[in-house]
């Protein structure tokens, strides 16, 4: 079966750094996506990784290890507006996205 | 219209009723998708369309149907609603089904079936 695992909830402090992990087992691999979803809103795209390594985009970075079936999203200089759910999704061999349940990130002052 | 829109925003529906959720995009994207999102679960694909005139089944297609008569519109129909179809429904689109393309999401429809 196909499976995406990520922690249900994490708490971090404003100004700090947090790493959200994602492990996956899918039938085929055509890239891994991270999306941000604020409560009551639609998911919005954050990052895409298809090759091993780190992709940096401002305060957000995403890492991929295909051999380990593992990715993480790194958020630096946390702001209160970063309080949201972070969704990990893998595109499988049929070019369909398989989604994790999301990690709810709570930022405290 | 800018992007992707959905209607209605929310709906309460009696079990057994027929309901169509509307989705329209103005980005000329070829691929469109319908997902449902339930608490504690990831987004699950219901149906998809890679181009106008074609549709395909996703992970959870039972009880739902779709059509893609043109590029812009991708309605989702519940023929006879059941309480287990209570969920938040998101429509999404992408330029095509290629792996590197992000999906753009509509604002969602919150559906309650009683």
Coordinates of N, CA and C in Angstrom, one line a residue:
Chain A
X1 N 0.8 -1.2 0.0 CA 0.0 0.0 0.0 C 0.9 1.2 0.0
X2 N 0.3 2.4 -0.2 CA 1.0 3.6 -0.3 C 0.7 4.3 1.1
X3 N 1.8 5.0 1.6 CA 1.7 5.5 2.9 C 2.6 6.8 3.0
X4 N 2.1 7.8 3.6 CA 2.8 9.0 3.9 C 2.7 9.3 5.3
X5 N 3.8 9.4 6.1 CA 3.7 9.6 7.5 C 4.4 10.9 7.9
X6 N 3.7 11.7 8.7 CA 4.2 12.9 9.2 C 3.6 13.1 10.6
X7 N 4.3 13.9 11.5 CA 3.8 14.1 12.8 C 2.5 14.8 12.8
X8 N 1.6 14.5 13.8 CA 0.3 15.1 13.8 C 0.3 16.6 14.2
X9 N 1.2 16.9 15.1 CA 1.2 18.3 15.7 C 2.6 18.6 16.2
X10 N 3.1 19.8 16.0 CA 4.3 20.3 16.6 C 4.1 21.7 17.1
X11 N 4.9 22.0 18.1 CA 4.9 23.4 18.7 C 6.3 24.0 18.7
X12 N 6.3 25.2 18.3 CA 7.6 25.9 18.3 C 7.4 27.4 18.7
X13 N 8.6 28.0 19.0 CA 8.5 29.4 19.5 C 8.8 30.4 18.4
X14 N 8.2 31.5 18.4 CA 8.4 32.6 17.5 C 9.9 32.9 17.4
X15 N 10.4 33.0 16.2 CA 11.8 33.3 16.0 C 12.7 32.1 15.9
X16 N 12.2 31.0 16.3 CA 13.0 29.7 16.3 C 13.0 29.0 14.9
X17 N 13.6 27.8 14.9 CA 13.6 27.0 13.7 C 12.9 25.7 14.0
X18 N 12.1 25.2 13.0 CA 11.4 23.9 13.2 C 11.6 23.0 12.0
X19 N 11.7 21.7 12.2 CA 11.9 20.8 11.1 C 10.7 19.8 11.2
X20 N 10.0 19.7 10.1 CA 8.8 18.8 10.0 C 9.2 17.7 9.0
X21 N 9.2 16.5 9.6 CA 9.6 15.3 8.8 C 8.5 14.6 8.1
X22 N 8.8 13.9 7.0 CA 7.9 13.2 6.2 C 8.5 11.9 5.7
X23 N 8.0 10.8 5.9 CA 8.5 9.5 5.3 C 7.4 9.0 4.4
X24 N 7.8 8.3 3.4 CA 6.8 7.8 2.4 C 7.2 6.4 1.9
X25 N 6.1 5.7 1.5 CA 6.3 4.5 0.8 C 5.2 4.5 -0.3
X26 N 5.6 4.6 -1.5 CA 4.6 4.8 -2.6 C 5.0 3.9 -3.8
X27 N 4.1 3.7 -4.7 CA 4.3 2.9 -5.9 C 4.9 3.9 -6.9
X28 N 6.2 4.0 -7.0 CA 6.8 4.9 -7.9 C 7.0 6.3 -7.2
X29 N 7.8 7.1 -7.9 CA 8.1 8.4 -7.3 C 8.4 9.4 -8.4
X30 N 7.6 10.4 -8.5 CA 7.8 11.5 -9.5 C 7.8 12.8 -8.8
X31 N 8.3 12.9 -7.6 CA 8.5 14.1 -6.9 C 7.7 14.2 -5.6
X32 N 8.2 15.1 -4.7 CA 7.6 15.3 -3.4 C 7.3 16.8 -3.3
X33 N 6.1 17.1 -2.8 CA 5.6 18.4 -2.6 C 5.3 18.7 -1.2
X34 N 5.5 20.0 -0.8 CA 5.1 20.5 0.5 C 4.1 21.6 0.2
X35 N 3.0 21.6 0.9 CA 2.0 22.6 0.9 C 1.7 23.1 2.3
X36 N 1.3 24.4 2.3 CA 0.9 25.0 3.6 C -0.7 25.2 3.5
X37 N -1.3 24.9 4.7 CA -2.8 25.1 4.7 C -3.1 25.8 6.0
X38 N -3.6 27.1 5.9 CA -4.1 27.7 7.1 C -5.5 27.2 7.4
X39 N -5.9 27.3 8.6 CA -7.2 26.7 9.1 C -8.3 27.4 8.2
X40 N -9.2 26.5 7.7 CA -10.3 27.0 6.9 C -10.0 27.5 5.5
X41 N -8.8 27.3 5.1 CA -8.4 27.8 3.8 C -7.9 26.6 2.9
X42 N -7.6 27.0 1.6 CA -7.1 26.0 0.7 C -5.6 25.8 0.9
X43 N -5.1 24.6 0.5 CA -3.6 24.4 0.5 C -2.9 25.3 -0.5
X44 N -1.7 25.8 -0.2 CA -1.0 26.5 -1.2 C 0.4 25.9 -1.3
X45 N 1.0 25.9 -2.4 CA 2.3 25.3 -2.8 C 3.4 26.0 -2.0
X46 N 4.3 25.2 -1.5 CA 5.5 25.7 -0.9 C 6.8 25.3 -1.6
X47 N 6.9 23.9 -1.9 CA 8.2 23.5 -2.5 C 7.9 22.1 -3.3
X48 N 8.9 21.9 -4.1 CA 8.9 20.6 -4.9 C 10.3 20.1 -4.9
X49 N 10.5 18.8 -4.6 CA 11.8 18.1 -4.7 C 11.7 16.9 -5.6
X50 N 12.5 16.7 -6.5 CA 12.6 15.4 -7.3 C 13.9 14.8 -7.2
X51 N 15.0 15.6 -7.0 CA 16.3 15.1 -6.8 C 16.8 15.2 -5.3
X52 N 17.7 14.3 -4.9 CA 18.2 14.4 -3.6 C 18.8 15.7 -3.3
X53 N 18.6 16.2 -2.0 CA 19.3 17.4 -1.6 C 18.4 18.4 -1.1
X54 N 18.9 19.6 -0.9 CA 18.2 20.7 -0.2 C 17.8 21.7 -1.2
X55 N 16.6 22.1 -1.1 CA 16.1 23.3 -1.9 C 15.7 24.4 -1.0
X56 N 16.3 25.6 -1.2 CA 16.1 26.7 -0.3 C 15.3 27.8 -1.0
X57 N 14.3 28.3 -0.2 CA 13.4 29.3 -0.8 C 13.1 30.3 0.4
X58 N 13.9 31.3 0.5 CA 13.7 32.2 1.6 C 13.8 31.6 3.0
X59 N 12.8 31.7 3.8 CA 12.9 31.2 5.2 C 12.6 29.7 5.2
X60 N 12.1 29.1 4.1 CA 11.7 27.7 4.0 C 12.7 27.0 3.2
X61 N 13.0 25.7 3.6 CA 13.9 24.8 2.9 C 13.3 23.5 2.9
X62 N 13.5 22.7 1.8 CA 13.0 21.3 1.8 C 14.1 20.4 1.4
X63 N 14.2 19.3 2.0 CA 15.2 18.3 1.8 C 14.6 17.0 1.4
X64 N 15.3 16.2 0.5 CA 14.8 14.9 0.0 C 15.9 13.9 0.0
X65 N 15.6 12.7 0.5 CA 16.5 11.5 0.3 C 15.6 10.4 -0.3
X66 N 15.8 10.2 -1.5 CA 14.9 9.1 -2.2 C 15.3 7.8 -1.7
X67 N 16.5 7.5 -1.4 CA 16.9 6.1 -1.0 C 16.3 5.8 0.4
X68 N 16.1 6.8 1.2 CA 15.5 6.6 2.5 C 14.0 6.9 2.6
X69 N 13.4 7.3 1.5 CA 12.0 7.6 1.5 C 11.7 8.7 2.5
X70 N 12.5 9.8 2.5 CA 12.4 10.8 3.6 C 12.5 12.2 3.1
X71 N 11.8 13.1 3.7 CA 11.9 14.5 3.4 C 11.7 15.3 4.6
X72 N 12.2 16.5 4.7 CA 11.8 17.4 5.7 C 11.6 18.8 5.2
X73 N 10.8 19.5 5.9 CA 10.6 21.0 5.6 C 11.2 21.7 6.8
X74 N 12.0 22.6 6.5 CA 12.7 23.4 7.6 C 12.2 24.9 7.5
X75 N 11.7 25.4 8.6 CA 11.2 26.7 8.7 C 12.0 27.5 9.6
X76 N 12.6 28.6 9.1 CA 13.5 29.4 10.0 C 12.8 30.7 10.4
X77 N 13.4 31.3 11.4 CA 12.8 32.6 11.9 C 11.3 32.6 11.9
X78 N 10.8 31.7 12.7 CA 9.4 31.5 12.7 C 8.6 32.7 13.1
X79 N 7.5 32.9 12.4 CA 6.6 34.0 12.6 C 5.2 33.5 13.0
X80 N 4.4 34.3 13.7 CA 3.1 33.8 14.1 C 2.3 33.4 12.9
X81 N 2.4 34.0 11.8 CA 1.7 33.7 10.6 C 2.0 32.3 10.0
X82 N 3.1 31.7 10.5 CA 3.5 30.4 10.1 C 2.6 29.3 10.7
X83 N 1.8 29.7 11.7 CA 0.9 28.7 12.3 C -0.1 28.2 11.3
X84 N 0.0 26.9 11.0 CA -0.8 26.3 9.9 C -0.5 24.9 9.9
X85 N -1.2 24.2 9.0 CA -0.8 22.8 8.8 C 0.1 22.7 7.5
X86 N 1.0 21.7 7.6 CA 2.0 21.5 6.5 C 1.8 20.1 6.0
X87 N 1.5 20.1 4.7 CA 1.1 18.8 4.0 C 2.2 18.3 3.1
X88 N 2.6 17.1 3.3 CA 3.6 16.4 2.5 C 2.8 15.5 1.5
X89 N 3.2 15.6 0.2 CA 2.5 14.8 -0.8 C 3.5 14.3 -1.8
X90 N 3.4 13.0 -2.2 CA 4.3 12.4 -3.2 C 3.5 12.1 -4.4
X91 N 4.1 12.4 -5.6 CA 3.5 12.0 -6.9 C 3.9 10.6 -7.2
X92 N 3.0 9.7 -7.4 CA 3.3 8.3 -7.6 C 3.5 8.0 -9.1
X93 N 3.6 6.7 -9.5 CA 3.9 6.3 -10.8 C 2.8 6.7 -11.8
X94 N 1.6 6.9 -11.3 CA 0.4 7.3 -12.1 C 0.2 8.8 -12.2
X95 N 1.2 9.5 -11.7 CA 1.2 11.0 -11.7 C 0.0 11.5 -10.8
X96 N -0.4 10.7 -9.8 CA -1.4 11.2 -8.8 C -0.7 11.5 -7.5
X97 N -1.1 12.5 -6.8 CA -0.6 12.9 -5.5 C -1.1 12.1 -4.4
X98 N -0.3 11.5 -3.6 CA -0.6 10.8 -2.4 C -0.3 11.7 -1.2
X99 N -1.3 12.0 -0.4 CA -1.1 13.1 0.6 C -0.9 12.5 2.0
X100 N -0.1 13.1 2.8 CA -0.1 12.8 4.2 C -1.2 13.6 4.9
X101 N -1.5 13.2 6.2 CA -2.6 13.8 6.9 C -2.3 15.2 7.4
X102 N -1.0 15.6 7.2 CA -0.6 17.0 7.6 C -0.1 17.1 9.0
X103 N 0.8 18.1 9.2 CA 1.3 18.4 10.5 C 0.8 19.8 10.9
X104 N 0.1 19.9 12.0 CA -0.3 21.2 12.5 C 0.8 21.8 13.3
X105 N 1.2 22.9 12.9 CA 2.3 23.7 13.6 C 1.7 24.8 14.4
X106 N 2.0 24.8 15.7 CA 1.6 25.8 16.6 C 2.8 26.7 17.0
X107 N 2.7 28.0 16.7 CA 3.7 28.9 17.1 C 3.3 29.7 18.3
X108 N 4.2 29.7 19.3 CA 4.0 30.4 20.6 C 4.9 31.6 20.6
X109 N 4.4 32.7 21.2 CA 5.2 33.9 21.3 C 6.4 33.7 22.2
Chain B
X1 N -12.8 36.6 -13.0 CA -12.4 35.5 -12.2 C -10.9 35.4 -12.2
X2 N -10.3 35.2 -11.1 CA -8.8 35.1 -11.0 C -8.5 33.8 -10.3
X3 N -8.0 32.8 -11.1 CA -7.6 31.5 -10.5 C -8.7 30.5 -10.6
X4 N -9.1 29.9 -9.5 CA -10.0 28.8 -9.5 C -11.1 29.1 -8.4
X5 N -12.3 28.9 -8.8 CA -13.5 29.2 -7.9 C -14.3 28.0 -7.7
X6 N -15.0 27.9 -6.6 CA -15.9 26.8 -6.3 C -17.2 27.4 -5.7
X7 N -18.3 26.7 -6.0 CA -19.6 27.0 -5.5 C -20.4 25.8 -5.2
X8 N -21.2 25.7 -4.1 CA -21.3 26.8 -3.1 C -20.1 26.8 -2.1
X9 N -20.1 27.8 -1.3 CA -19.0 27.8 -0.2 C -19.3 26.7 0.8
X10 N -20.6 26.6 1.2 CA -21.0 25.5 2.1 C -22.4 25.1 1.8
X11 N -22.8 23.9 2.2 CA -24.1 23.4 1.9 C -24.5 22.3 2.9
X12 N -25.8 22.4 3.4 CA -26.3 21.3 4.2 C -27.3 20.6 3.4
X13 N -27.2 19.3 3.3 CA -28.0 18.5 2.3 C -28.6 17.3 3.0
X14 N -29.9 17.0 2.7 CA -30.5 15.9 3.2 C -30.0 14.6 2.5
X15 N -29.9 13.5 3.2 CA -29.5 12.3 2.6 C -30.4 11.9 1.5
X16 N -29.9 11.4 0.4 CA -30.7 10.9 -0.7 C -30.8 12.0 -1.8
X17 N -30.5 13.2 -1.5 CA -30.6 14.3 -2.4 C -29.4 14.3 -3.4
X18 N -29.7 14.8 -4.6 CA -28.6 15.0 -5.6 C -28.0 16.4 -5.4
X19 N -26.7 16.4 -5.6 CA -26.0 17.7 -5.4 C -24.8 17.8 -6.4
X20 N -24.7 19.0 -7.0 CA -23.5 19.3 -7.9 C -22.7 20.4 -7.3
X21 N -21.4 20.1 -7.1 CA -20.4 21.1 -6.7 C -19.8 21.6 -7.9
X22 N -19.7 23.0 -8.0 CA -19.2 23.6 -9.2 C -17.7 24.0 -9.0
X23 N -17.0 23.9 -10.1 CA -15.5 24.4 -10.1 C -15.2 25.0 -11.4
X24 N -14.7 26.2 -11.4 CA -14.3 26.9 -12.6 C -12.9 27.5 -12.5
X25 N -12.1 27.3 -13.5 CA -10.7 28.0 -13.5 C -10.5 28.8 -14.8
X26 N -9.8 29.9 -14.7 CA -9.6 30.7 -15.8 C -8.1 30.8 -16.2
X27 N -7.3 29.7 -15.8 CA -5.9 29.7 -16.1 C -5.6 28.9 -17.3
X28 N -6.6 28.3 -18.0 CA -6.4 27.5 -19.1 C -5.6 26.2 -18.8
X29 N -5.7 25.8 -17.6 CA -5.0 24.5 -17.2 C -5.7 23.3 -17.8
X30 N -4.9 22.4 -18.2 CA -5.5 21.1 -18.8 C -6.0 20.2 -17.8
X31 N -5.2 20.1 -16.7 CA -5.6 19.0 -15.7 C -6.4 19.6 -14.5
X32 N -7.4 18.9 -14.1 CA -8.2 19.3 -13.0 C -8.5 18.1 -12.1
X33 N -8.8 18.4 -10.8 CA -8.9 17.3 -9.8 C -10.0 17.7 -8.8
X34 N -10.6 16.7 -8.2 CA -11.4 16.8 -7.1 C -10.9 16.0 -5.9
X35 N -10.8 16.6 -4.7 CA -10.3 16.0 -3.5 C -11.4 16.2 -2.4
X36 N -11.4 15.3 -1.5 CA -12.1 15.5 -0.2 C -11.1 15.5 0.9
X37 N -11.3 16.3 1.9 CA -10.4 16.4 3.0 C -11.2 16.1 4.3
X38 N -10.9 15.1 5.1 CA -11.5 14.8 6.3 C -10.5 14.8 7.4
X39 N -11.0 15.2 8.6 CA -10.1 15.4 9.8 C -9.3 14.1 10.0
X40 N -8.0 14.3 10.2 CA -7.1 13.2 10.5 C -6.7 12.4 9.3
X41 N -7.2 12.7 8.1 CA -6.8 12.0 6.9 C -6.2 13.0 5.9
X42 N -5.4 12.5 5.0 CA -4.8 13.3 4.0 C -5.9 13.6 2.9
X43 N -5.6 14.6 2.1 CA -6.5 14.8 0.9 C -6.6 13.5 0.1
X44 N -7.8 13.2 -0.3 CA -8.0 11.9 -1.1 C -8.6 12.3 -2.4
X45 N -8.0 11.8 -3.5 CA -8.4 12.1 -4.8 C -9.7 11.3 -5.2
X46 N -10.7 12.1 -5.6 CA -12.0 11.5 -6.0 C -12.0 11.1 -7.5
X47 N -11.9 12.2 -8.3 CA -11.8 12.0 -9.8 C -10.8 13.1 -10.3
X48 N -10.3 12.8 -11.5 CA -9.5 13.8 -12.1 C -9.8 13.8 -13.6
X49 N -9.2 14.9 -14.3 CA -9.3 15.0 -15.7 C -8.0 15.6 -16.2
X50 N -7.4 14.9 -17.2 CA -6.1 15.4 -17.7 C -6.3 16.4 -18.8
X51 N -7.4 16.3 -19.4 CA -7.7 17.3 -20.5 C -9.2 17.3 -20.8
X52 N -9.7 18.3 -21.4 CA -11.2 18.4 -21.7 C -11.6 17.2 -22.5
X53 N -12.7 16.6 -22.0 CA -13.3 15.4 -22.7 C -12.9 14.1 -22.1
X54 N -11.9 14.1 -21.1 CA -11.5 12.9 -20.5 C -11.6 13.0 -19.0
X55 N -11.9 11.9 -18.3 CA -11.9 11.9 -16.9 C -11.4 10.5 -16.4
X56 N -11.0 10.5 -15.1 CA -10.5 9.2 -14.6 C -10.8 9.1 -13.1
X57 N -10.8 7.9 -12.6 CA -11.2 7.7 -11.2 C -9.9 7.8 -10.3
X58 N -10.1 8.4 -9.1 CA -9.1 8.5 -8.2 C -9.2 7.4 -7.1
X59 N -8.8 7.7 -5.9 CA -8.7 6.7 -4.8 C -10.1 6.4 -4.3
X60 N -11.0 7.4 -4.2 CA -12.3 7.2 -3.6 C -13.5 7.7 -4.5
X61 N -13.7 7.1 -5.7 CA -14.7 7.6 -6.6 C -16.1 7.2 -6.4
X62 N -16.4 6.2 -5.5 CA -17.7 5.6 -5.4 C -18.7 6.7 -4.9
X63 N -19.8 6.8 -5.6 CA -20.9 7.8 -5.1 C -20.7 9.1 -5.8
X64 N -19.7 9.3 -6.6 CA -19.4 10.6 -7.2 C -19.2 10.4 -8.7
X65 N -19.6 11.4 -9.5 CA -19.3 11.5 -10.9 C -18.9 12.8 -11.3
X66 N -18.2 12.9 -12.4 CA -17.7 14.2 -12.9 C -17.9 14.2 -14.5
X67 N -17.7 15.4 -15.0 CA -17.7 15.6 -16.4 C -16.8 16.8 -16.7
X68 N -16.2 16.8 -18.0 CA -15.3 17.8 -18.4 C -15.6 18.2 -19.8
X69 N -16.7 19.0 -20.0 CA -17.2 19.4 -21.3 C -16.2 20.4 -21.9
X70 N -15.6 21.2 -21.1 CA -14.7 22.2 -21.7 C -13.5 22.4 -20.7
X71 N -12.5 23.2 -21.1 CA -11.3 23.3 -20.3 C -11.6 23.9 -18.9
X72 N -12.5 24.9 -18.8 CA -12.7 25.7 -17.6 C -13.4 25.0 -16.5
X73 N -14.4 24.2 -16.8 CA -15.4 23.7 -15.8 C -15.2 22.2 -15.5
X74 N -15.3 21.9 -14.2 CA -15.2 20.5 -13.8 C -16.1 20.2 -12.6
X75 N -17.4 20.0 -12.9 CA -18.4 19.8 -11.8 C -18.3 18.4 -11.3
X76 N -18.6 18.3 -10.0 CA -18.6 17.1 -9.2 C -20.1 16.8 -8.8
X77 N -20.6 15.7 -9.1 CA -22.0 15.4 -8.7 C -22.1 14.2 -7.8
X78 N -22.9 14.4 -6.7 CA -23.2 13.3 -5.8 C -24.7 12.9 -6.2
X79 N -24.8 11.7 -6.7 CA -26.1 11.3 -7.2 C -27.2 11.1 -6.1
X80 N -26.8 10.6 -5.0 CA -27.7 10.4 -3.9 C -26.8 10.4 -2.6
X81 N -26.8 11.6 -2.0 CA -25.9 11.9 -0.9 C -26.1 11.0 0.3
X82 N -25.0 10.6 0.9 CA -25.0 9.8 2.2 C -24.2 10.6 3.2
X83 N -24.5 10.3 4.5 CA -23.8 11.1 5.6 C -22.3 10.9 5.5
X84 N -21.7 9.8 5.0 CA -20.3 9.6 4.9 C -19.6 10.5 3.9
X85 N -20.4 11.2 3.1 CA -19.9 12.2 2.2 C -19.8 13.6 2.8
X86 N -20.1 13.7 4.0 CA -19.9 14.9 4.7 C -18.4 15.2 4.8
X87 N -17.9 16.3 4.2 CA -16.5 16.6 4.1 C -16.3 18.0 3.5
X88 N -15.0 18.3 3.4 CA -14.7 19.6 2.7 C -14.1 19.1 1.4
X89 N -14.6 19.7 0.3 CA -14.3 19.3 -1.0 C -13.4 20.4 -1.7
X90 N -12.3 20.0 -2.2 CA -11.4 21.0 -2.9 C -11.3 20.6 -4.4
X91 N -11.4 21.6 -5.2 CA -11.1 21.4 -6.6 C -9.7 22.0 -6.8
X92 N -9.0 21.4 -7.7 CA -7.6 21.9 -8.0 C -7.3 21.8 -9.5
X93 N -6.3 22.5 -10.0 CA -5.9 22.5 -11.4 C -4.4 22.6 -11.5
X94 N -3.9 22.1 -12.6 CA -2.5 22.3 -12.9 C -2.3 22.4 -14.4
X95 N -1.2 23.0 -14.9 CA -1.1 23.1 -16.3 C -1.3 21.8 -17.1
X96 N -0.7 20.8 -16.6 CA -0.9 19.4 -17.1 C -0.6 18.4 -16.0
X97 N -0.6 17.2 -16.3 CA -0.5 16.2 -15.2 C 1.0 15.9 -14.9
X98 N 1.9 16.6 -15.5 CA 3.4 16.3 -15.3 C 3.8 16.5 -13.9
X99 N 4.8 15.8 -13.5 CA 5.2 15.7 -12.1 C 5.6 17.0 -11.5
X100 N 6.2 17.9 -12.3 CA 6.8 19.1 -11.7 C 5.8 20.2 -11.5
X101 N 4.6 20.0 -11.9 CA 3.6 21.1 -11.9 C 2.9 21.1 -10.5
X102 N 2.9 22.3 -9.9 CA 2.1 22.4 -8.7 C 0.6 22.4 -9.0
X103 N -0.2 22.0 -8.0 CA -1.6 22.1 -8.2 C -2.1 23.4 -7.5
X104 N -3.0 24.1 -8.1 CA -3.6 25.3 -7.5 C -5.0 24.9 -7.0
X105 N -5.3 25.3 -5.8 CA -6.6 24.8 -5.2 C -7.6 26.0 -5.1
X106 N -8.9 25.6 -5.3 CA -10.0 26.5 -5.0 C -10.2 26.6 -3.5
X107 N -11.1 27.5 -3.1 CA -11.3 27.8 -1.7 C -12.0 26.7 -0.9
X108 N -12.6 25.7 -1.6 CA -13.3 24.6 -1.0 C -14.8 24.8 -0.8
X109 N -15.5 23.6 -0.7 CA -16.9 23.6 -0.4 C -17.1 22.7 0.8
X110 N -17.7 23.2 1.9 CA -17.9 22.4 3.1 C -19.3 21.9 3.0
X111 N -19.4 20.5 2.8 CA -20.7 19.8 2.6 C -21.0 19.0 3.9
X112 N -22.3 19.2 4.3 CA -22.8 18.4 5.4 C -24.0 17.6 4.9
X113 N -24.0 16.3 5.1 CA -25.1 15.5 4.7 C -25.8 14.9 5.9
X114 N -27.1 15.2 6.1 CA -27.8 14.8 7.3 C -28.7 13.6 7.0

